XYZ file of C-alpha atoms in Angstrom:
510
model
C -33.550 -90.206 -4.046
C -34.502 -93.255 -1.778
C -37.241 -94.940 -1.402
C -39.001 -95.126 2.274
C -37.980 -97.765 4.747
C -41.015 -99.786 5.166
C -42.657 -103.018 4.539
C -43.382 -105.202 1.313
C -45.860 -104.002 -0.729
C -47.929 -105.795 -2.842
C -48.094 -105.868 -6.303
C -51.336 -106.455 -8.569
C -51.644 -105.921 -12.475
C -53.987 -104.717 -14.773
C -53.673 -106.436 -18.675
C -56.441 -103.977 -20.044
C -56.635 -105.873 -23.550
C -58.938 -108.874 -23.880
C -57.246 -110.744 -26.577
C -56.171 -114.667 -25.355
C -52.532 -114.444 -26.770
C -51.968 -111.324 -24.854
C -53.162 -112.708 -21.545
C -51.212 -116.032 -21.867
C -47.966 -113.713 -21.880
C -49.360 -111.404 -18.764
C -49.628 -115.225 -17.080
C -46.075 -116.682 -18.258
C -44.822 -113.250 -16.961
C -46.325 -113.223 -13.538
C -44.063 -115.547 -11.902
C -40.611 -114.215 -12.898
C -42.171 -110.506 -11.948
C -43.769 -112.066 -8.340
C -47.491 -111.024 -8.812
C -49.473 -111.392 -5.722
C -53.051 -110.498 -7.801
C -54.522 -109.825 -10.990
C -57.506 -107.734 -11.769
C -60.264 -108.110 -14.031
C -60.873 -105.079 -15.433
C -61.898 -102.572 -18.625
C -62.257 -104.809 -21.847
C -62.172 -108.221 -19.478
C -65.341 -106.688 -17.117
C -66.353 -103.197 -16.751
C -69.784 -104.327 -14.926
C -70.735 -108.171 -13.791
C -73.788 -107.705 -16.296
C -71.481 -107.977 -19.200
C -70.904 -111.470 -18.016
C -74.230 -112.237 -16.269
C -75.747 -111.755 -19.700
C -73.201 -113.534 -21.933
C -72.718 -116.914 -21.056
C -69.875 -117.173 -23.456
C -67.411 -114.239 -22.141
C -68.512 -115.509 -18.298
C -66.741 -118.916 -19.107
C -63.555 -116.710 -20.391
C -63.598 -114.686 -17.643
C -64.100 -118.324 -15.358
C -60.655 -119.993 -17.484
C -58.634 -116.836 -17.082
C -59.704 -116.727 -13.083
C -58.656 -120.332 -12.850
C -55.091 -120.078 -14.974
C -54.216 -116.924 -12.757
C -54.981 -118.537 -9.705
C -52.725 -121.289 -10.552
C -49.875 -119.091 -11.142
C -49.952 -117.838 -7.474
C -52.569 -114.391 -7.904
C -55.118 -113.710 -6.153
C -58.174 -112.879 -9.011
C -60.204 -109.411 -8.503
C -63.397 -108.623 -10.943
C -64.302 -105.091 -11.311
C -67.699 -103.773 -11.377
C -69.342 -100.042 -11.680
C -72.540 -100.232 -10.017
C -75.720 -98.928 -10.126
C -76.048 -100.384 -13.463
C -78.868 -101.504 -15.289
C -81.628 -101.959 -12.589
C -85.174 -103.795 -12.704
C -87.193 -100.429 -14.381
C -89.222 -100.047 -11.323
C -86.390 -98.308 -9.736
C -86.291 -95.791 -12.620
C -88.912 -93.003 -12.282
C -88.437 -90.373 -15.042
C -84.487 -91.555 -15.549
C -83.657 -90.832 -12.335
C -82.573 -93.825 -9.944
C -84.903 -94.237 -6.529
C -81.896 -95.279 -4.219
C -84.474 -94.831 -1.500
C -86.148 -97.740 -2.543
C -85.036 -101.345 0.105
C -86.080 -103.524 -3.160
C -83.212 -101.939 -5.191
C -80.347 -103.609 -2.759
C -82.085 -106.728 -2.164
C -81.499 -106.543 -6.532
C -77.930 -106.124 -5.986
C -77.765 -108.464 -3.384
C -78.997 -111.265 -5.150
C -77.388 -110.215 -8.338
C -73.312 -110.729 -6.696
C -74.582 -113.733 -4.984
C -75.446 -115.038 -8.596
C -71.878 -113.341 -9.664
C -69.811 -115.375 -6.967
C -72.366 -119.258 -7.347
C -72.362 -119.088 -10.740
C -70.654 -116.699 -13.192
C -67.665 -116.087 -11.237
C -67.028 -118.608 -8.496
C -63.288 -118.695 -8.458
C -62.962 -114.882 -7.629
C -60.872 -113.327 -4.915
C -63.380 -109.921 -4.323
C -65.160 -107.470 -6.356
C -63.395 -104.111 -7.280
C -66.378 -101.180 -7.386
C -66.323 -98.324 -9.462
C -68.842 -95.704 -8.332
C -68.552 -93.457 -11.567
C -68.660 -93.720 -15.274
C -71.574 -96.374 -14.624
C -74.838 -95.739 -15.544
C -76.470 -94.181 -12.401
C -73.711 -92.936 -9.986
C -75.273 -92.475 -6.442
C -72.535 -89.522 -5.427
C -74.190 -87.877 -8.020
C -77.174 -85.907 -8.136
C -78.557 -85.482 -11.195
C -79.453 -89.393 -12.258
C -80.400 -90.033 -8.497
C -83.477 -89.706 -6.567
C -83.415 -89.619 -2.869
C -83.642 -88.119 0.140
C -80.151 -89.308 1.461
C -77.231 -87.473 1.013
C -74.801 -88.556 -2.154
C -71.927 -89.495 0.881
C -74.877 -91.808 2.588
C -75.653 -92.924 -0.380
C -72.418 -94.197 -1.395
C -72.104 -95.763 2.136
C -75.491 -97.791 1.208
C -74.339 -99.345 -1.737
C -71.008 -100.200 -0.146
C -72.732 -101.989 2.805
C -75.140 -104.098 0.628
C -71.991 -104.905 -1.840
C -69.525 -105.967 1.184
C -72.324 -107.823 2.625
C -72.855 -109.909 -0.402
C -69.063 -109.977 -0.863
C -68.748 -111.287 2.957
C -71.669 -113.843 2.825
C -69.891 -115.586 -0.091
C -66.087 -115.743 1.690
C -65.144 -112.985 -0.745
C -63.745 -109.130 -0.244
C -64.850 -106.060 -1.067
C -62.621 -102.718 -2.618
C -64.126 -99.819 -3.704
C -62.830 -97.241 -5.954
C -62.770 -93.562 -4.882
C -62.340 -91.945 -8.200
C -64.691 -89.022 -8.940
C -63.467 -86.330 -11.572
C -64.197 -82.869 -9.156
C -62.693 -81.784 -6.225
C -65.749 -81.078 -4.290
C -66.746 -84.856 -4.955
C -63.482 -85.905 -3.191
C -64.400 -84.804 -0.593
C -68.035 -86.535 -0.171
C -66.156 -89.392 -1.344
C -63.867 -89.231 1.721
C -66.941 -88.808 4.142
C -68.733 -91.530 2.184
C -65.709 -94.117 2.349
C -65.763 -92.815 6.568
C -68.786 -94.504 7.378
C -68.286 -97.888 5.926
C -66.936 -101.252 7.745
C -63.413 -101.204 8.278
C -62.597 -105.010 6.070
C -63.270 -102.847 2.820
C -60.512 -101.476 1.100
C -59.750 -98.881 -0.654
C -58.197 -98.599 -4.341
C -57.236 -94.845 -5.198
C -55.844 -93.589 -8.280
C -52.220 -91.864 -7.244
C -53.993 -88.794 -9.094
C -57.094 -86.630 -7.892
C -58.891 -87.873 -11.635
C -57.356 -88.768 -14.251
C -53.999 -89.574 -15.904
C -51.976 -86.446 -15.950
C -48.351 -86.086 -15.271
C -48.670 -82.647 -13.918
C -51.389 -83.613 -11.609
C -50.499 -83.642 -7.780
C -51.187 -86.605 -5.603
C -54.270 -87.730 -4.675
C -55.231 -86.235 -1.497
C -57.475 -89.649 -0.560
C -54.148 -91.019 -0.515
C -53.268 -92.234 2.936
C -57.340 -90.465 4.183
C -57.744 -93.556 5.597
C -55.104 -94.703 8.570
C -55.310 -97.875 9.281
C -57.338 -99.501 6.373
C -56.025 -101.513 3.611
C -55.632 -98.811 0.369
C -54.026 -99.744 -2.211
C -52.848 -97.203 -5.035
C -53.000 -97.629 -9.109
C -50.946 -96.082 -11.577
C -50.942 -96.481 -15.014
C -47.878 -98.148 -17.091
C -49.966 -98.569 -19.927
C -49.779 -94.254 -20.468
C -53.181 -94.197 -21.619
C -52.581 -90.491 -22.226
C -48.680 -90.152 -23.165
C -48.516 -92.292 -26.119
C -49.588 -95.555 -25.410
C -46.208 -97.278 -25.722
C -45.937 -96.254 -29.347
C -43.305 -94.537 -28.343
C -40.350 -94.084 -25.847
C -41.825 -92.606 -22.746
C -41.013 -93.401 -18.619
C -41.332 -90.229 -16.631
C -39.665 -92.163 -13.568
C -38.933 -89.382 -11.252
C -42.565 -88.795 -11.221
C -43.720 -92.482 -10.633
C -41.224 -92.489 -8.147
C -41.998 -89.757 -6.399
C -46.302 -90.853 -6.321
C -44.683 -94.285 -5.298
C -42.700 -92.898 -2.498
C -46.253 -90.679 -1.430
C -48.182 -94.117 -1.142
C -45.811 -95.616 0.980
C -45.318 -93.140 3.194
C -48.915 -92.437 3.583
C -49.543 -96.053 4.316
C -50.495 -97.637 1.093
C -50.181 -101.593 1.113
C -50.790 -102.507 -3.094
C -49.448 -100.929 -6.061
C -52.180 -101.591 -8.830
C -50.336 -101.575 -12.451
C -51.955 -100.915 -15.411
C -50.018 -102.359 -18.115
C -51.639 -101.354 -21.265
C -54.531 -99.214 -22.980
C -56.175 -101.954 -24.846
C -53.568 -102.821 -27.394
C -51.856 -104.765 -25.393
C -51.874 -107.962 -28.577
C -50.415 -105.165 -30.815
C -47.186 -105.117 -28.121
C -48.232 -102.092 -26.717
C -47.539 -102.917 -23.389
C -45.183 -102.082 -20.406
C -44.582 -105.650 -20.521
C -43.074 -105.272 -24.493
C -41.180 -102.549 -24.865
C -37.814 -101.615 -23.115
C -38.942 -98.166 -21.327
C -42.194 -100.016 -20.085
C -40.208 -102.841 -18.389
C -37.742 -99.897 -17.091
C -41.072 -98.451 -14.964
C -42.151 -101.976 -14.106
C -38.757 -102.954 -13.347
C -39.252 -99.232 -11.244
C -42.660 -99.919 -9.657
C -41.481 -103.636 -8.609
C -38.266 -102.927 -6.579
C -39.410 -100.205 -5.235
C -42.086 -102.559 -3.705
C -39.686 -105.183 -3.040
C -36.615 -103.541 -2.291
C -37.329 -100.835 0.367
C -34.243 -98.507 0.410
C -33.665 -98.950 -3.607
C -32.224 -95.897 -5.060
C -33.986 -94.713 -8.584
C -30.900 -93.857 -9.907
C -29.281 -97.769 -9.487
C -32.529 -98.339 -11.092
C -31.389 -96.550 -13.911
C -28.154 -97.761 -14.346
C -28.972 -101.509 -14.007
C -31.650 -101.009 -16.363
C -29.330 -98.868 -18.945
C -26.871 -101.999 -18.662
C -29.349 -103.892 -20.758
C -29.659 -101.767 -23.364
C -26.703 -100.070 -24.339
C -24.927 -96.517 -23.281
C -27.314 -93.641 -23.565
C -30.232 -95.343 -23.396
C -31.297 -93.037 -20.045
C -30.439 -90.287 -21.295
C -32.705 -91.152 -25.063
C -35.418 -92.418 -22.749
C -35.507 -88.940 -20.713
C -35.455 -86.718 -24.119
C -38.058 -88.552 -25.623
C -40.070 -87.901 -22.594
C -39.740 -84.659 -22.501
C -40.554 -84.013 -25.974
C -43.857 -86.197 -25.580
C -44.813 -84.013 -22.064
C -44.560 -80.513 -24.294
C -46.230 -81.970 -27.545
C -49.144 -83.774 -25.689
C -49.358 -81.178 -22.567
C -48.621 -77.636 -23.639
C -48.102 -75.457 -21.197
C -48.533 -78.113 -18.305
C -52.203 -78.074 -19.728
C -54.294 -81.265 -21.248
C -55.162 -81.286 -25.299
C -54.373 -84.987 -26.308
C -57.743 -86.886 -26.574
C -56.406 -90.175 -25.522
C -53.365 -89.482 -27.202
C -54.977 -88.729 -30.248
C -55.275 -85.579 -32.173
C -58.274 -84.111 -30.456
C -61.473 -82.143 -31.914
C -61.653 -78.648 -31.551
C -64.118 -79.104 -29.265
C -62.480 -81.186 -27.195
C -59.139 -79.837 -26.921
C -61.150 -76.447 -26.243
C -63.114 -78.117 -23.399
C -60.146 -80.094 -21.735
C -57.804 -77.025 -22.084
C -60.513 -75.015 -19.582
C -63.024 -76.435 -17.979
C -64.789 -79.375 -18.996
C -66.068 -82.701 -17.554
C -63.344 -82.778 -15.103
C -61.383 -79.877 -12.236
C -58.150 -79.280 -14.040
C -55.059 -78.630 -13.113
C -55.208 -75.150 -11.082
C -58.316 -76.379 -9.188
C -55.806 -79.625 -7.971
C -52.824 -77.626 -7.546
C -54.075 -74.155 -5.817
C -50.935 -72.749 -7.720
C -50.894 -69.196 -8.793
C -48.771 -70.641 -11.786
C -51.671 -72.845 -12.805
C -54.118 -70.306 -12.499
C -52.218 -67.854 -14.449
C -52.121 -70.451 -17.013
C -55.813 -71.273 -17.181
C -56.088 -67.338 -17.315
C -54.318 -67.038 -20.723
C -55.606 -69.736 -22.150
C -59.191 -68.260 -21.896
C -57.671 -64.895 -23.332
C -55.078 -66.114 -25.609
C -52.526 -62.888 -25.657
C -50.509 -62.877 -28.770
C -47.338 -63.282 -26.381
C -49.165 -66.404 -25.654
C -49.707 -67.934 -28.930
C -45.842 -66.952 -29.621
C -45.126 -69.493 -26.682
C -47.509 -72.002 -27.161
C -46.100 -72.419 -31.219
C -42.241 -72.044 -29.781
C -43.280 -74.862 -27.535
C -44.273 -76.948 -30.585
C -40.947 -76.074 -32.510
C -39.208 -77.320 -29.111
C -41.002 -81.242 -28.825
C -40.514 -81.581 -32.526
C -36.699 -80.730 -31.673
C -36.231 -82.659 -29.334
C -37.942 -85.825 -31.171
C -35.844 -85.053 -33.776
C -32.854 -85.516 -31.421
C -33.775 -88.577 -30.572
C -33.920 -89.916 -34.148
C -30.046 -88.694 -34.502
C -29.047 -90.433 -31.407
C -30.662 -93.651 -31.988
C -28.573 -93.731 -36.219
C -25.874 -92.183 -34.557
C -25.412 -95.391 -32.241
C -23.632 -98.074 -33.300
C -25.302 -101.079 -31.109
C -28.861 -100.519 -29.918
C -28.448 -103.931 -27.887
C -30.931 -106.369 -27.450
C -33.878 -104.033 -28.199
C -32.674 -102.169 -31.209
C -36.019 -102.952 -33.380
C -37.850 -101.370 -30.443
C -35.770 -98.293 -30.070
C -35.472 -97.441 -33.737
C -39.252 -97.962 -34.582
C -40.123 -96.368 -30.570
C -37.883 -93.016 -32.275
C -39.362 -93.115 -35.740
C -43.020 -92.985 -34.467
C -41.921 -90.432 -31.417
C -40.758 -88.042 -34.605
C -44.148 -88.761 -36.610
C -46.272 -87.798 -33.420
C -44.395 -84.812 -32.460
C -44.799 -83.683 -36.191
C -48.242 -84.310 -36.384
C -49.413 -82.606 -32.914
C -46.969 -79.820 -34.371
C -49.472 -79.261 -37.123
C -51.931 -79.467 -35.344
C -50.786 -77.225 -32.478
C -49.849 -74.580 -35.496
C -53.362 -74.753 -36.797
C -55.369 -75.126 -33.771
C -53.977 -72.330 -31.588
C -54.114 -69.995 -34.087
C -58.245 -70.600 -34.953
C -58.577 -70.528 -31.115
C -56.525 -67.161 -31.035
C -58.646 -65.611 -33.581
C -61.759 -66.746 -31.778
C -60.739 -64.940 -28.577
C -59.476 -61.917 -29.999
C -61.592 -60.896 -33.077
C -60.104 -58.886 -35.333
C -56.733 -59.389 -34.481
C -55.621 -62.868 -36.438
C -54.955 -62.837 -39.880
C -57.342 -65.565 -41.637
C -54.482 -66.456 -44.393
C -52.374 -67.701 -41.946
C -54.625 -69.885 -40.273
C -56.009 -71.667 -43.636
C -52.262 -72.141 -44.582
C -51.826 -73.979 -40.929
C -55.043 -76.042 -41.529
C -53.588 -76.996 -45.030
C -50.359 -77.849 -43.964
C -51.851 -80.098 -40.634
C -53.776 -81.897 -43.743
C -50.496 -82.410 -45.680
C -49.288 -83.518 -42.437
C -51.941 -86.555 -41.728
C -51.527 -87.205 -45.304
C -47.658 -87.948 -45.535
C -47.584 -89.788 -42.591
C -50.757 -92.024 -43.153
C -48.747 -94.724 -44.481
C -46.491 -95.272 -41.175
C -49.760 -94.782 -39.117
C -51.844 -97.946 -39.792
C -50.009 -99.724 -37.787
C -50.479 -97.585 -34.931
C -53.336 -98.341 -32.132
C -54.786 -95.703 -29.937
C -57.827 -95.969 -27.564
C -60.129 -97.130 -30.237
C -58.149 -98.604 -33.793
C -55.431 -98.534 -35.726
C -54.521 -94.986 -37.688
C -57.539 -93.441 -34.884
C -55.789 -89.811 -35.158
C -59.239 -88.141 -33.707
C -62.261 -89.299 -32.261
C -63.674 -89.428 -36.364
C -62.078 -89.444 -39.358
C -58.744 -87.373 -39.726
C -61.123 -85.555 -42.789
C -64.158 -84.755 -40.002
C -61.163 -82.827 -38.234
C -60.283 -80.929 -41.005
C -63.224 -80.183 -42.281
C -64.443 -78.503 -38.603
C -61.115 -76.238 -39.046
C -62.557 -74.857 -42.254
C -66.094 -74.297 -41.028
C -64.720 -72.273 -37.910
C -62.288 -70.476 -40.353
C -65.490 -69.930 -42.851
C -67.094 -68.166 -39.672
C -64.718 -65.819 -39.112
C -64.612 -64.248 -42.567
């Protein structure tokens, strides 16, 4: 597998985490990678208000802008916009986009952005969702334009401000349902050609089963750019070994050949000072190392990535790196399917909600596969054949896990990343043991919720107990651990609020 003939591509990061140590090594690293821009983005500036109203995090923001600029990056800031208006645009919580005052607010706001808070910046990066009033959206809105005419308003008044201060505009098409791709791609139509485009290689959000984006390449002819996410926000968060390569090269190989000029890299999930980062660990460098030549090196084959990479570690180290992979795919995506809450054990509710339905399309509704329809199907029905292959499933990642513990004392010399490996294995085992608890007690509550009558409650309390015995014995090794929101942060609340909403459901069904 090849990648296409074609042209440079550039290459931007994303350092998620905030922390000053951690950005000092993204900038001593940008040189020896060849970075051509950095973005500002998630902890560093989710909207310019966080900035505009702190005076304190602006003049980070400012020193960061200038020491990235002087290592040879261009500098973008991200925004989500419409946030936090003058009130007089509000009538009854919904947003009066109708109203000319509103842009001449967001006019005068960026021009304050790129005078005073942000003067060194390259060009904005705008997010229209996941902000407080998005205007593809119709239930926070208030107009009598259309949500793709909407989005082509606030994209004219933002390039305009963006173009009045010698700066660029890129706009962000991610949405989370199909049918708002689609306005998205009408919206993104009707604006001015110098505006480009940053699209997620996946339809939403982070999902290895996902398909590619079908914005992807919507455009011909304008600058689009396309972001994937090294810091595996959803498949462990570099606590453990995981690069599924074939599949970043395979969404690399779609941008290029669909005309995509950036690859956007996100190189952590916030815990990027802990040395969770693509930039710290050996499989993360592997998909940078990835990502970067195939940028840089049109014609590259993956698998001499592979084997250049594997002579820096030591023999086997491809073949460990694609076990432990799969194992985290089946424990953190059963059946194809999303559970994981951020890689976290999830809530009932949530794994219940992200399994079906939801806040988002999933999977079938991207793919159009009978496979992932049939899937969705038993997972609203739960068959007992079904719960026999969802718990098999479990038995299989914790296998496999286990595997990779034998391989990694079974090897003599674990090269120049041996702490890495051995702790990367020990934590892959814990996490494939705890979602295996979980899986054993979750399935089975959610089996005997669908088919009444037909569980036996005795087996499900013994499941809940041992998933409790589970978080227990492996607390110790966990508090070390960061995911999405703290160390040890094995669901949304405390592991006992988890627990405890097991036994109430199981109280309900007696």
């Amino acid at each position: 597998m090849s990648a296409t003939d074609g042209e440079r591509l550039e290459i931007h990061w994303l350092p998620l985490t905030r922390e000053p140590e951690y950005l000092a090594r993204v900038e001593a690293a940008m040189g020896e990678w060849g970075v051509d821009a950095v973005h500002l983005s998630h902890r560093l500036c989710h909207v310019a208000d966080s900035l505009i109203d702190d005076p304190e995090r602006a003049e980070t923001i400012r020193g960061w802008t200038h020491r990235f600029r002087d290592a040879g990056a261009k500098v973008w800031l991200w925004t989500h916009e419409v946030h936090a208006p003058p009130p007089e645009f509000v009538r009854e919580g919904r947003l009066d986009t109708d109203e000319p005052g509103l842009y001449e607010h967001l006019a005068q706001k960026y021009r304050h952005v790129f005078d005073a808070v942000a003067p060194e910046v390259d060009g904005v990066v705008l997010t229209f969702a996941e902000t407080q009033f998005p205007v593809y959206q119709a239930s926070r809105i208030r107009s009598a334009q259309s949500p793709p005419a909407r989005v082509a308003a606030l994209v004219s008044v933002m390039r305009n401000a963006c173009i009045a201060q010698g700066r660029r505009l890129a706009v962000r098409d991610f949405v989370y349902r199909r049918d708002e791709v689609e306005a998205m791609r009408e919206a993104i139509d009707g604006t001015y050609a110098d505006v480009a485009v940053m699209s997620k290689c996946v339809p939403h959000d982070w999902h290895p089963y996902y398909p590619a984006n079908p914005l992807v390449g919507a455009w011909p002819g304008r600058e689009q750019w396309i972001e994937h996410d090294l810091g595996h926000e959803y498949e462990g968060q570099h606590l453990y070994p995981f690069a599924d390569l074939r599949t970043l090269w395979t969404r690399l190989e779609h941008g290029r050949g669909h005309g995509a000029r950036a690859v956007c890299l996100r190189l952590d999930r916030y815990h990027g000072d802990c040395g969770q980062s693509a930039l710290d660990t050996p499989w993360g460098r592997l998909e940078l190392t990835a990502a970067h030549r195939f940028a840089r090196e049109p014609g590259v084959e993956l698998d001499q990535v592979w084997k250049d990479w594997e002579a820096t570690q030591f023999p086997g180290a491809r073949r460990l790196t694609e076990v432990a992979t799969a194992a985290a795919m089946k424990f953190l995506f059963p059946m194809r399917m999303w559970l994981a809450d951020h890689s976290r054990l999830p809530s009932y509710a949530y794994a219940v909600s992200h399994l079906n339905d939801g806040n988002a399309d999933r999977l079938h509704t991207w793919t159009g596969a009978d496979r992932d329809r049939e899937t969705d199907d038993l997972f609203r029905r739960m068959p007992p054949s079904w719960l026999a292959q969802l718990l098999a499933e479990g038995d299989e990642a914790r296998a496999l896990a286990q595997r990779c513990v034998e391989t990694v004392n079974d090897t003599d010399d674990l090269g120049p990343d041996a702490a890495a490996w051995t702790l990367g294995v020990e934590r892959l085992a814990i996490w494939a043991d705890l979602f295996h608890a979980y899986r054993e007690a979750f399935f089975r509550l959610r089996f005997a919720d669908l088919q009444p009558g037909v569980s036996r409650v005795r087996e499900i309390e013994l499941a809940v107990d041992r998933l409790e015995q589970t978080i227990r014995a492996h607390r110790p090794r966990l508090a070390d651990q960061q995911t999405e929101s703290g160390p040890s942060a094995l669901t949304r609340g405390p592991p006992h609020e988890l627990i405890d909403d097991f036994r109430r459901r199981i109280g309900a069904l007696v």
